[in-house]
Amino acid sequence: MENIEQLRKVATRAGKLLTSLSESIRQQKEELKLTEFYQEYSKAALYKLPKLSKGSVEYAVAEMEASGYIFKKKPSGNTMKYAMTIQNVIDLYFHRKVPKYRDRFDKAFTIFVCNLKGGGSKTVSTASLSHAFRAHPQLLFEDLRILAIDFDPQASLTMFLSHE
């Protein structure tokens, strides 16, 4: 019984520490304006993505803007250039009715990363895989939803990712 109480105390302290670290990281990201993924696409860059062409992008963007959709833009000299986020690109694929992974397959794809040796870069590998599956230009049309479960008591993966 005493061991269980000690375990609960350790768990409570670990939870408080993780919350404190997460809050600190969140504040730093807000201060540096790094709350969103940095990669942006020009309209011309979309022409090279899978299942898109110049004509299809131009037509879809015009249709979406006509219906009230607002794409991210940033100033470039005297004009505004498109600076599309990953979500903008995914929305464009959705508008074009490109089927997503979950529309074509009824089961999730599972990857389990493990290594019994400590320091075997499991956390970095898992974070890199998670990020790549979500943000790789060749996979954007799939609109993959990634769930990374961190069983590490140090919560390293939680700190790498959004940790919210």
JSON list of C-alpha atoms in Angstrom, two decimals:
[
{"chain": "A", "resi": 1, "resn": "MET", "atom": "CA", "xyz": [0.00, 0.00, 0.00]},
{"chain": "A", "resi": 2, "resn": "GLU", "atom": "CA", "xyz": [2.87, 2.35, 0.81]},
{"chain": "A", "resi": 3, "resn": "ASN", "atom": "CA", "xyz": [4.42, 1.70, -2.63]},
{"chain": "A", "resi": 4, "resn": "ILE", "atom": "CA", "xyz": [1.17, 2.67, -4.35]},
{"chain": "A", "resi": 5, "resn": "GLU", "atom": "CA", "xyz": [1.05, 5.95, -2.45]},
{"chain": "A", "resi": 6, "resn": "GLN", "atom": "CA", "xyz": [4.66, 6.70, -3.39]},
{"chain": "A", "resi": 7, "resn": "LEU", "atom": "CA", "xyz": [3.85, 5.91, -7.00]},
{"chain": "A", "resi": 8, "resn": "ARG", "atom": "CA", "xyz": [0.88, 8.30, -6.90]},
{"chain": "A", "resi": 9, "resn": "LYS", "atom": "CA", "xyz": [3.08, 11.05, -5.45]},
{"chain": "A", "resi": 10, "resn": "VAL", "atom": "CA", "xyz": [5.68, 10.55, -8.17]},
{"chain": "A", "resi": 11, "resn": "ALA", "atom": "CA", "xyz": [2.96, 10.54, -10.84]},
{"chain": "A", "resi": 12, "resn": "THR", "atom": "CA", "xyz": [1.47, 13.76, -9.46]},
{"chain": "A", "resi": 13, "resn": "ARG", "atom": "CA", "xyz": [4.87, 15.47, -9.44]},
{"chain": "A", "resi": 14, "resn": "ALA", "atom": "CA", "xyz": [5.63, 14.23, -12.95]},
{"chain": "A", "resi": 15, "resn": "GLY", "atom": "CA", "xyz": [2.28, 15.54, -14.18]},
{"chain": "A", "resi": 16, "resn": "LYS", "atom": "CA", "xyz": [2.92, 18.96, -12.64]},
{"chain": "A", "resi": 17, "resn": "LEU", "atom": "CA", "xyz": [6.41, 19.10, -14.15]},
{"chain": "A", "resi": 18, "resn": "LEU", "atom": "CA", "xyz": [5.13, 18.12, -17.60]},
{"chain": "A", "resi": 19, "resn": "THR", "atom": "CA", "xyz": [2.40, 20.76, -17.39]},
{"chain": "A", "resi": 20, "resn": "SER", "atom": "CA", "xyz": [4.95, 23.38, -16.33]},
{"chain": "A", "resi": 21, "resn": "LEU", "atom": "CA", "xyz": [7.35, 22.48, -19.15]},
{"chain": "A", "resi": 22, "resn": "SER", "atom": "CA", "xyz": [4.51, 22.43, -21.70]},
{"chain": "A", "resi": 23, "resn": "GLU", "atom": "CA", "xyz": [3.35, 25.87, -20.58]},
{"chain": "A", "resi": 24, "resn": "SER", "atom": "CA", "xyz": [6.90, 27.21, -20.81]},
{"chain": "A", "resi": 25, "resn": "ILE", "atom": "CA", "xyz": [7.31, 25.86, -24.35]},
{"chain": "A", "resi": 26, "resn": "ARG", "atom": "CA", "xyz": [3.90, 27.23, -25.38]},
{"chain": "A", "resi": 27, "resn": "GLN", "atom": "CA", "xyz": [4.83, 30.70, -24.10]},
{"chain": "A", "resi": 28, "resn": "GLN", "atom": "CA", "xyz": [8.17, 30.62, -25.93]},
{"chain": "A", "resi": 29, "resn": "LYS", "atom": "CA", "xyz": [6.45, 29.59, -29.17]},
{"chain": "A", "resi": 30, "resn": "GLU", "atom": "CA", "xyz": [3.91, 32.40, -28.82]},
{"chain": "A", "resi": 31, "resn": "GLU", "atom": "CA", "xyz": [6.65, 34.92, -28.06]},
{"chain": "A", "resi": 32, "resn": "LEU", "atom": "CA", "xyz": [8.59, 33.88, -31.17]},
{"chain": "A", "resi": 33, "resn": "LYS", "atom": "CA", "xyz": [5.41, 33.52, -33.25]},
{"chain": "A", "resi": 34, "resn": "LEU", "atom": "CA", "xyz": [6.14, 29.85, -33.94]},
{"chain": "A", "resi": 35, "resn": "THR", "atom": "CA", "xyz": [2.72, 28.43, -33.12]},
{"chain": "A", "resi": 36, "resn": "GLU", "atom": "CA", "xyz": [2.11, 27.08, -36.64]},
{"chain": "A", "resi": 37, "resn": "PHE", "atom": "CA", "xyz": [4.10, 24.83, -38.93]},
{"chain": "A", "resi": 38, "resn": "TYR", "atom": "CA", "xyz": [6.43, 27.04, -40.93]},
{"chain": "A", "resi": 39, "resn": "GLN", "atom": "CA", "xyz": [6.16, 25.54, -44.42]},
{"chain": "A", "resi": 40, "resn": "GLU", "atom": "CA", "xyz": [4.11, 27.58, -46.86]},
{"chain": "A", "resi": 41, "resn": "TYR", "atom": "CA", "xyz": [3.35, 27.00, -50.53]},
{"chain": "A", "resi": 42, "resn": "SER", "atom": "CA", "xyz": [3.07, 29.52, -53.32]},
{"chain": "A", "resi": 43, "resn": "LYS", "atom": "CA", "xyz": [0.29, 28.89, -55.79]},
{"chain": "A", "resi": 44, "resn": "ALA", "atom": "CA", "xyz": [2.89, 27.88, -58.40]},
{"chain": "A", "resi": 45, "resn": "ALA", "atom": "CA", "xyz": [4.41, 25.33, -56.01]},
{"chain": "A", "resi": 46, "resn": "LEU", "atom": "CA", "xyz": [1.04, 23.55, -55.83]},
{"chain": "A", "resi": 47, "resn": "TYR", "atom": "CA", "xyz": [1.23, 22.71, -59.54]},
{"chain": "A", "resi": 48, "resn": "LYS", "atom": "CA", "xyz": [3.92, 20.12, -58.74]},
{"chain": "A", "resi": 49, "resn": "LEU", "atom": "CA", "xyz": [1.96, 18.32, -56.01]},
{"chain": "A", "resi": 50, "resn": "PRO", "atom": "CA", "xyz": [0.27, 14.98, -56.73]},
{"chain": "A", "resi": 51, "resn": "LYS", "atom": "CA", "xyz": [-3.18, 15.12, -58.35]},
{"chain": "A", "resi": 52, "resn": "LEU", "atom": "CA", "xyz": [-2.87, 18.86, -59.08]},
{"chain": "A", "resi": 53, "resn": "SER", "atom": "CA", "xyz": [-2.03, 20.85, -62.19]},
{"chain": "A", "resi": 54, "resn": "LYS", "atom": "CA", "xyz": [-1.83, 24.54, -63.03]},
{"chain": "A", "resi": 55, "resn": "GLY", "atom": "CA", "xyz": [-5.36, 24.58, -64.42]},
{"chain": "A", "resi": 56, "resn": "SER", "atom": "CA", "xyz": [-6.90, 22.63, -61.55]},
{"chain": "A", "resi": 57, "resn": "VAL", "atom": "CA", "xyz": [-5.21, 24.81, -58.93]},
{"chain": "A", "resi": 58, "resn": "GLU", "atom": "CA", "xyz": [-6.17, 28.09, -60.62]},
{"chain": "A", "resi": 59, "resn": "TYR", "atom": "CA", "xyz": [-9.78, 26.95, -61.05]},
{"chain": "A", "resi": 60, "resn": "ALA", "atom": "CA", "xyz": [-10.12, 25.57, -57.50]},
{"chain": "A", "resi": 61, "resn": "VAL", "atom": "CA", "xyz": [-8.55, 28.66, -55.90]},
{"chain": "A", "resi": 62, "resn": "ALA", "atom": "CA", "xyz": [-10.86, 30.95, -57.89]},
{"chain": "A", "resi": 63, "resn": "GLU", "atom": "CA", "xyz": [-13.92, 28.87, -56.92]},
{"chain": "A", "resi": 64, "resn": "MET", "atom": "CA", "xyz": [-12.95, 28.72, -53.26]},
{"chain": "A", "resi": 65, "resn": "GLU", "atom": "CA", "xyz": [-12.25, 32.44, -53.03]},
{"chain": "A", "resi": 66, "resn": "ALA", "atom": "CA", "xyz": [-15.54, 33.21, -54.79]},
{"chain": "A", "resi": 67, "resn": "SER", "atom": "CA", "xyz": [-17.35, 31.17, -52.13]},
{"chain": "A", "resi": 68, "resn": "GLY", "atom": "CA", "xyz": [-15.62, 33.10, -49.32]},
{"chain": "A", "resi": 69, "resn": "TYR", "atom": "CA", "xyz": [-12.60, 30.92, -48.50]},
{"chain": "A", "resi": 70, "resn": "ILE", "atom": "CA", "xyz": [-9.59, 33.00, -47.45]},
{"chain": "A", "resi": 71, "resn": "PHE", "atom": "CA", "xyz": [-6.13, 31.74, -48.35]},
{"chain": "A", "resi": 72, "resn": "LYS", "atom": "CA", "xyz": [-3.14, 32.98, -46.41]},
{"chain": "A", "resi": 73, "resn": "LYS", "atom": "CA", "xyz": [-1.24, 35.66, -48.29]},
{"chain": "A", "resi": 74, "resn": "LYS", "atom": "CA", "xyz": [1.81, 37.75, -47.50]},
{"chain": "A", "resi": 75, "resn": "PRO", "atom": "CA", "xyz": [3.14, 40.98, -48.98]},
{"chain": "A", "resi": 76, "resn": "SER", "atom": "CA", "xyz": [5.75, 40.80, -51.71]},
{"chain": "A", "resi": 77, "resn": "GLY", "atom": "CA", "xyz": [6.69, 44.24, -52.94]},
{"chain": "A", "resi": 78, "resn": "ASN", "atom": "CA", "xyz": [3.52, 46.03, -54.01]},
{"chain": "A", "resi": 79, "resn": "THR", "atom": "CA", "xyz": [1.43, 42.86, -54.30]},
{"chain": "A", "resi": 80, "resn": "MET", "atom": "CA", "xyz": [0.14, 40.07, -52.11]},
{"chain": "A", "resi": 81, "resn": "LYS", "atom": "CA", "xyz": [1.42, 36.56, -52.87]},
{"chain": "A", "resi": 82, "resn": "TYR", "atom": "CA", "xyz": [-0.15, 33.32, -51.77]},
{"chain": "A", "resi": 83, "resn": "ALA", "atom": "CA", "xyz": [1.54, 31.72, -48.77]},
{"chain": "A", "resi": 84, "resn": "MET", "atom": "CA", "xyz": [-0.66, 28.65, -48.41]},
{"chain": "A", "resi": 85, "resn": "THR", "atom": "CA", "xyz": [-0.49, 26.63, -45.25]},
{"chain": "A", "resi": 86, "resn": "ILE", "atom": "CA", "xyz": [-0.73, 22.86, -45.13]},
{"chain": "A", "resi": 87, "resn": "GLN", "atom": "CA", "xyz": [-4.38, 23.26, -44.13]},
{"chain": "A", "resi": 88, "resn": "ASN", "atom": "CA", "xyz": [-5.02, 25.48, -47.18]},
{"chain": "A", "resi": 89, "resn": "VAL", "atom": "CA", "xyz": [-3.57, 22.76, -49.42]},
{"chain": "A", "resi": 90, "resn": "ILE", "atom": "CA", "xyz": [-5.64, 20.06, -47.73]},
{"chain": "A", "resi": 91, "resn": "ASP", "atom": "CA", "xyz": [-8.77, 22.20, -48.12]},
{"chain": "A", "resi": 92, "resn": "LEU", "atom": "CA", "xyz": [-7.96, 22.63, -51.82]},
{"chain": "A", "resi": 93, "resn": "TYR", "atom": "CA", "xyz": [-7.72, 18.85, -52.24]},
{"chain": "A", "resi": 94, "resn": "PHE", "atom": "CA", "xyz": [-11.03, 18.51, -50.38]},
{"chain": "A", "resi": 95, "resn": "HIS", "atom": "CA", "xyz": [-12.65, 21.08, -52.67]},
{"chain": "A", "resi": 96, "resn": "ARG", "atom": "CA", "xyz": [-11.45, 19.07, -55.67]},
{"chain": "A", "resi": 97, "resn": "LYS", "atom": "CA", "xyz": [-12.96, 15.94, -54.06]},
{"chain": "A", "resi": 98, "resn": "VAL", "atom": "CA", "xyz": [-9.66, 14.05, -53.96]},
{"chain": "A", "resi": 99, "resn": "PRO", "atom": "CA", "xyz": [-10.32, 11.01, -51.73]},
{"chain": "A", "resi": 100, "resn": "LYS", "atom": "CA", "xyz": [-8.37, 10.86, -48.47]},
{"chain": "A", "resi": 101, "resn": "TYR", "atom": "CA", "xyz": [-6.68, 7.81, -47.03]},
{"chain": "A", "resi": 102, "resn": "ARG", "atom": "CA", "xyz": [-9.53, 7.29, -44.57]},
{"chain": "A", "resi": 103, "resn": "ASP", "atom": "CA", "xyz": [-12.07, 7.45, -47.42]},
{"chain": "A", "resi": 104, "resn": "ARG", "atom": "CA", "xyz": [-10.30, 4.64, -49.29]},
{"chain": "A", "resi": 105, "resn": "PHE", "atom": "CA", "xyz": [-9.36, 2.40, -46.37]},
{"chain": "A", "resi": 106, "resn": "ASP", "atom": "CA", "xyz": [-11.47, 1.48, -43.35]},
{"chain": "A", "resi": 107, "resn": "LYS", "atom": "CA", "xyz": [-8.59, 0.51, -41.06]},
{"chain": "A", "resi": 108, "resn": "ALA", "atom": "CA", "xyz": [-5.88, 2.64, -39.55]},
{"chain": "A", "resi": 109, "resn": "PHE", "atom": "CA", "xyz": [-2.24, 2.12, -40.39]},
{"chain": "A", "resi": 110, "resn": "THR", "atom": "CA", "xyz": [-0.23, 1.40, -37.24]},
{"chain": "A", "resi": 111, "resn": "ILE", "atom": "CA", "xyz": [3.49, 1.80, -36.67]},
{"chain": "A", "resi": 112, "resn": "PHE", "atom": "CA", "xyz": [5.07, 0.72, -33.41]},
{"chain": "A", "resi": 113, "resn": "VAL", "atom": "CA", "xyz": [8.55, 2.09, -32.64]},
{"chain": "A", "resi": 114, "resn": "CYS", "atom": "CA", "xyz": [10.49, 0.29, -29.95]},
{"chain": "A", "resi": 115, "resn": "ASN", "atom": "CA", "xyz": [14.00, -0.55, -28.89]},
{"chain": "A", "resi": 116, "resn": "LEU", "atom": "CA", "xyz": [14.92, -2.14, -25.60]},
{"chain": "A", "resi": 117, "resn": "LYS", "atom": "CA", "xyz": [18.15, -0.20, -25.44]},
{"chain": "A", "resi": 118, "resn": "GLY", "atom": "CA", "xyz": [17.98, 3.19, -23.78]},
{"chain": "A", "resi": 119, "resn": "GLY", "atom": "CA", "xyz": [19.00, 6.14, -25.92]},
{"chain": "A", "resi": 120, "resn": "GLY", "atom": "CA", "xyz": [18.16, 4.29, -29.11]},
{"chain": "A", "resi": 121, "resn": "SER", "atom": "CA", "xyz": [16.58, 7.41, -30.69]},
{"chain": "A", "resi": 122, "resn": "LYS", "atom": "CA", "xyz": [13.04, 6.04, -30.48]},
{"chain": "A", "resi": 123, "resn": "THR", "atom": "CA", "xyz": [11.63, 9.46, -29.65]},
{"chain": "A", "resi": 124, "resn": "VAL", "atom": "CA", "xyz": [13.35, 11.27, -32.51]},
{"chain": "A", "resi": 125, "resn": "SER", "atom": "CA", "xyz": [12.35, 8.52, -34.95]},
{"chain": "A", "resi": 126, "resn": "THR", "atom": "CA", "xyz": [8.73, 8.60, -33.81]},
{"chain": "A", "resi": 127, "resn": "ALA", "atom": "CA", "xyz": [8.51, 12.40, -33.93]},
{"chain": "A", "resi": 128, "resn": "SER", "atom": "CA", "xyz": [10.14, 12.47, -37.37]},
{"chain": "A", "resi": 129, "resn": "LEU", "atom": "CA", "xyz": [7.81, 9.80, -38.74]},
{"chain": "A", "resi": 130, "resn": "SER", "atom": "CA", "xyz": [4.76, 11.55, -37.31]},
{"chain": "A", "resi": 131, "resn": "HIS", "atom": "CA", "xyz": [5.80, 14.88, -38.77]},
{"chain": "A", "resi": 132, "resn": "ALA", "atom": "CA", "xyz": [6.67, 13.39, -42.16]},
{"chain": "A", "resi": 133, "resn": "PHE", "atom": "CA", "xyz": [3.38, 11.53, -42.52]},
{"chain": "A", "resi": 134, "resn": "ARG", "atom": "CA", "xyz": [1.44, 14.72, -41.80]},
{"chain": "A", "resi": 135, "resn": "ALA", "atom": "CA", "xyz": [3.53, 17.34, -43.61]},
{"chain": "A", "resi": 136, "resn": "HIS", "atom": "CA", "xyz": [5.30, 15.64, -46.53]},
{"chain": "A", "resi": 137, "resn": "PRO", "atom": "CA", "xyz": [4.18, 17.30, -49.79]},
{"chain": "A", "resi": 138, "resn": "GLN", "atom": "CA", "xyz": [3.58, 13.93, -51.48]},
{"chain": "A", "resi": 139, "resn": "LEU", "atom": "CA", "xyz": [1.17, 12.91, -48.69]},
{"chain": "A", "resi": 140, "resn": "LEU", "atom": "CA", "xyz": [-0.82, 16.12, -48.18]},
{"chain": "A", "resi": 141, "resn": "PHE", "atom": "CA", "xyz": [-3.74, 14.90, -50.30]},
{"chain": "A", "resi": 142, "resn": "GLU", "atom": "CA", "xyz": [-4.15, 11.96, -47.89]},
{"chain": "A", "resi": 143, "resn": "ASP", "atom": "CA", "xyz": [-4.91, 14.36, -44.99]},
{"chain": "A", "resi": 144, "resn": "LEU", "atom": "CA", "xyz": [-3.50, 11.82, -42.57]},
{"chain": "A", "resi": 145, "resn": "ARG", "atom": "CA", "xyz": [-4.47, 12.09, -38.92]},
{"chain": "A", "resi": 146, "resn": "ILE", "atom": "CA", "xyz": [-1.56, 11.07, -36.73]},
{"chain": "A", "resi": 147, "resn": "LEU", "atom": "CA", "xyz": [-1.84, 9.76, -33.18]},
{"chain": "A", "resi": 148, "resn": "ALA", "atom": "CA", "xyz": [1.49, 9.40, -31.41]},
{"chain": "A", "resi": 149, "resn": "ILE", "atom": "CA", "xyz": [1.25, 7.72, -28.02]},
{"chain": "A", "resi": 150, "resn": "ASP", "atom": "CA", "xyz": [4.14, 8.35, -25.65]},
{"chain": "A", "resi": 151, "resn": "PHE", "atom": "CA", "xyz": [4.74, 5.55, -23.14]},
{"chain": "A", "resi": 152, "resn": "ASP", "atom": "CA", "xyz": [8.09, 7.00, -22.08]},
{"chain": "A", "resi": 153, "resn": "PRO", "atom": "CA", "xyz": [7.97, 8.16, -18.44]},
{"chain": "A", "resi": 154, "resn": "GLN", "atom": "CA", "xyz": [10.20, 11.09, -19.43]},
{"chain": "A", "resi": 155, "resn": "ALA", "atom": "CA", "xyz": [7.48, 12.25, -21.88]},
{"chain": "A", "resi": 156, "resn": "SER", "atom": "CA", "xyz": [10.09, 13.19, -24.48]},
{"chain": "A", "resi": 157, "resn": "LEU", "atom": "CA", "xyz": [7.76, 12.65, -27.43]},
{"chain": "A", "resi": 158, "resn": "THR", "atom": "CA", "xyz": [5.10, 14.75, -25.77]},
{"chain": "A", "resi": 159, "resn": "MET", "atom": "CA", "xyz": [7.61, 17.58, -25.50]},
{"chain": "A", "resi": 160, "resn": "PHE", "atom": "CA", "xyz": [8.67, 17.16, -29.16]},
{"chain": "A", "resi": 161, "resn": "LEU", "atom": "CA", "xyz": [5.14, 17.39, -30.46]},
{"chain": "A", "resi": 162, "resn": "SER", "atom": "CA", "xyz": [2.28, 19.72, -29.66]},
{"chain": "A", "resi": 163, "resn": "HIS", "atom": "CA", "xyz": [2.04, 18.54, -26.02]},
{"chain": "A", "resi": 164, "resn": "GLU", "atom": "CA", "xyz": [-1.45, 19.94, -25.50]}
]
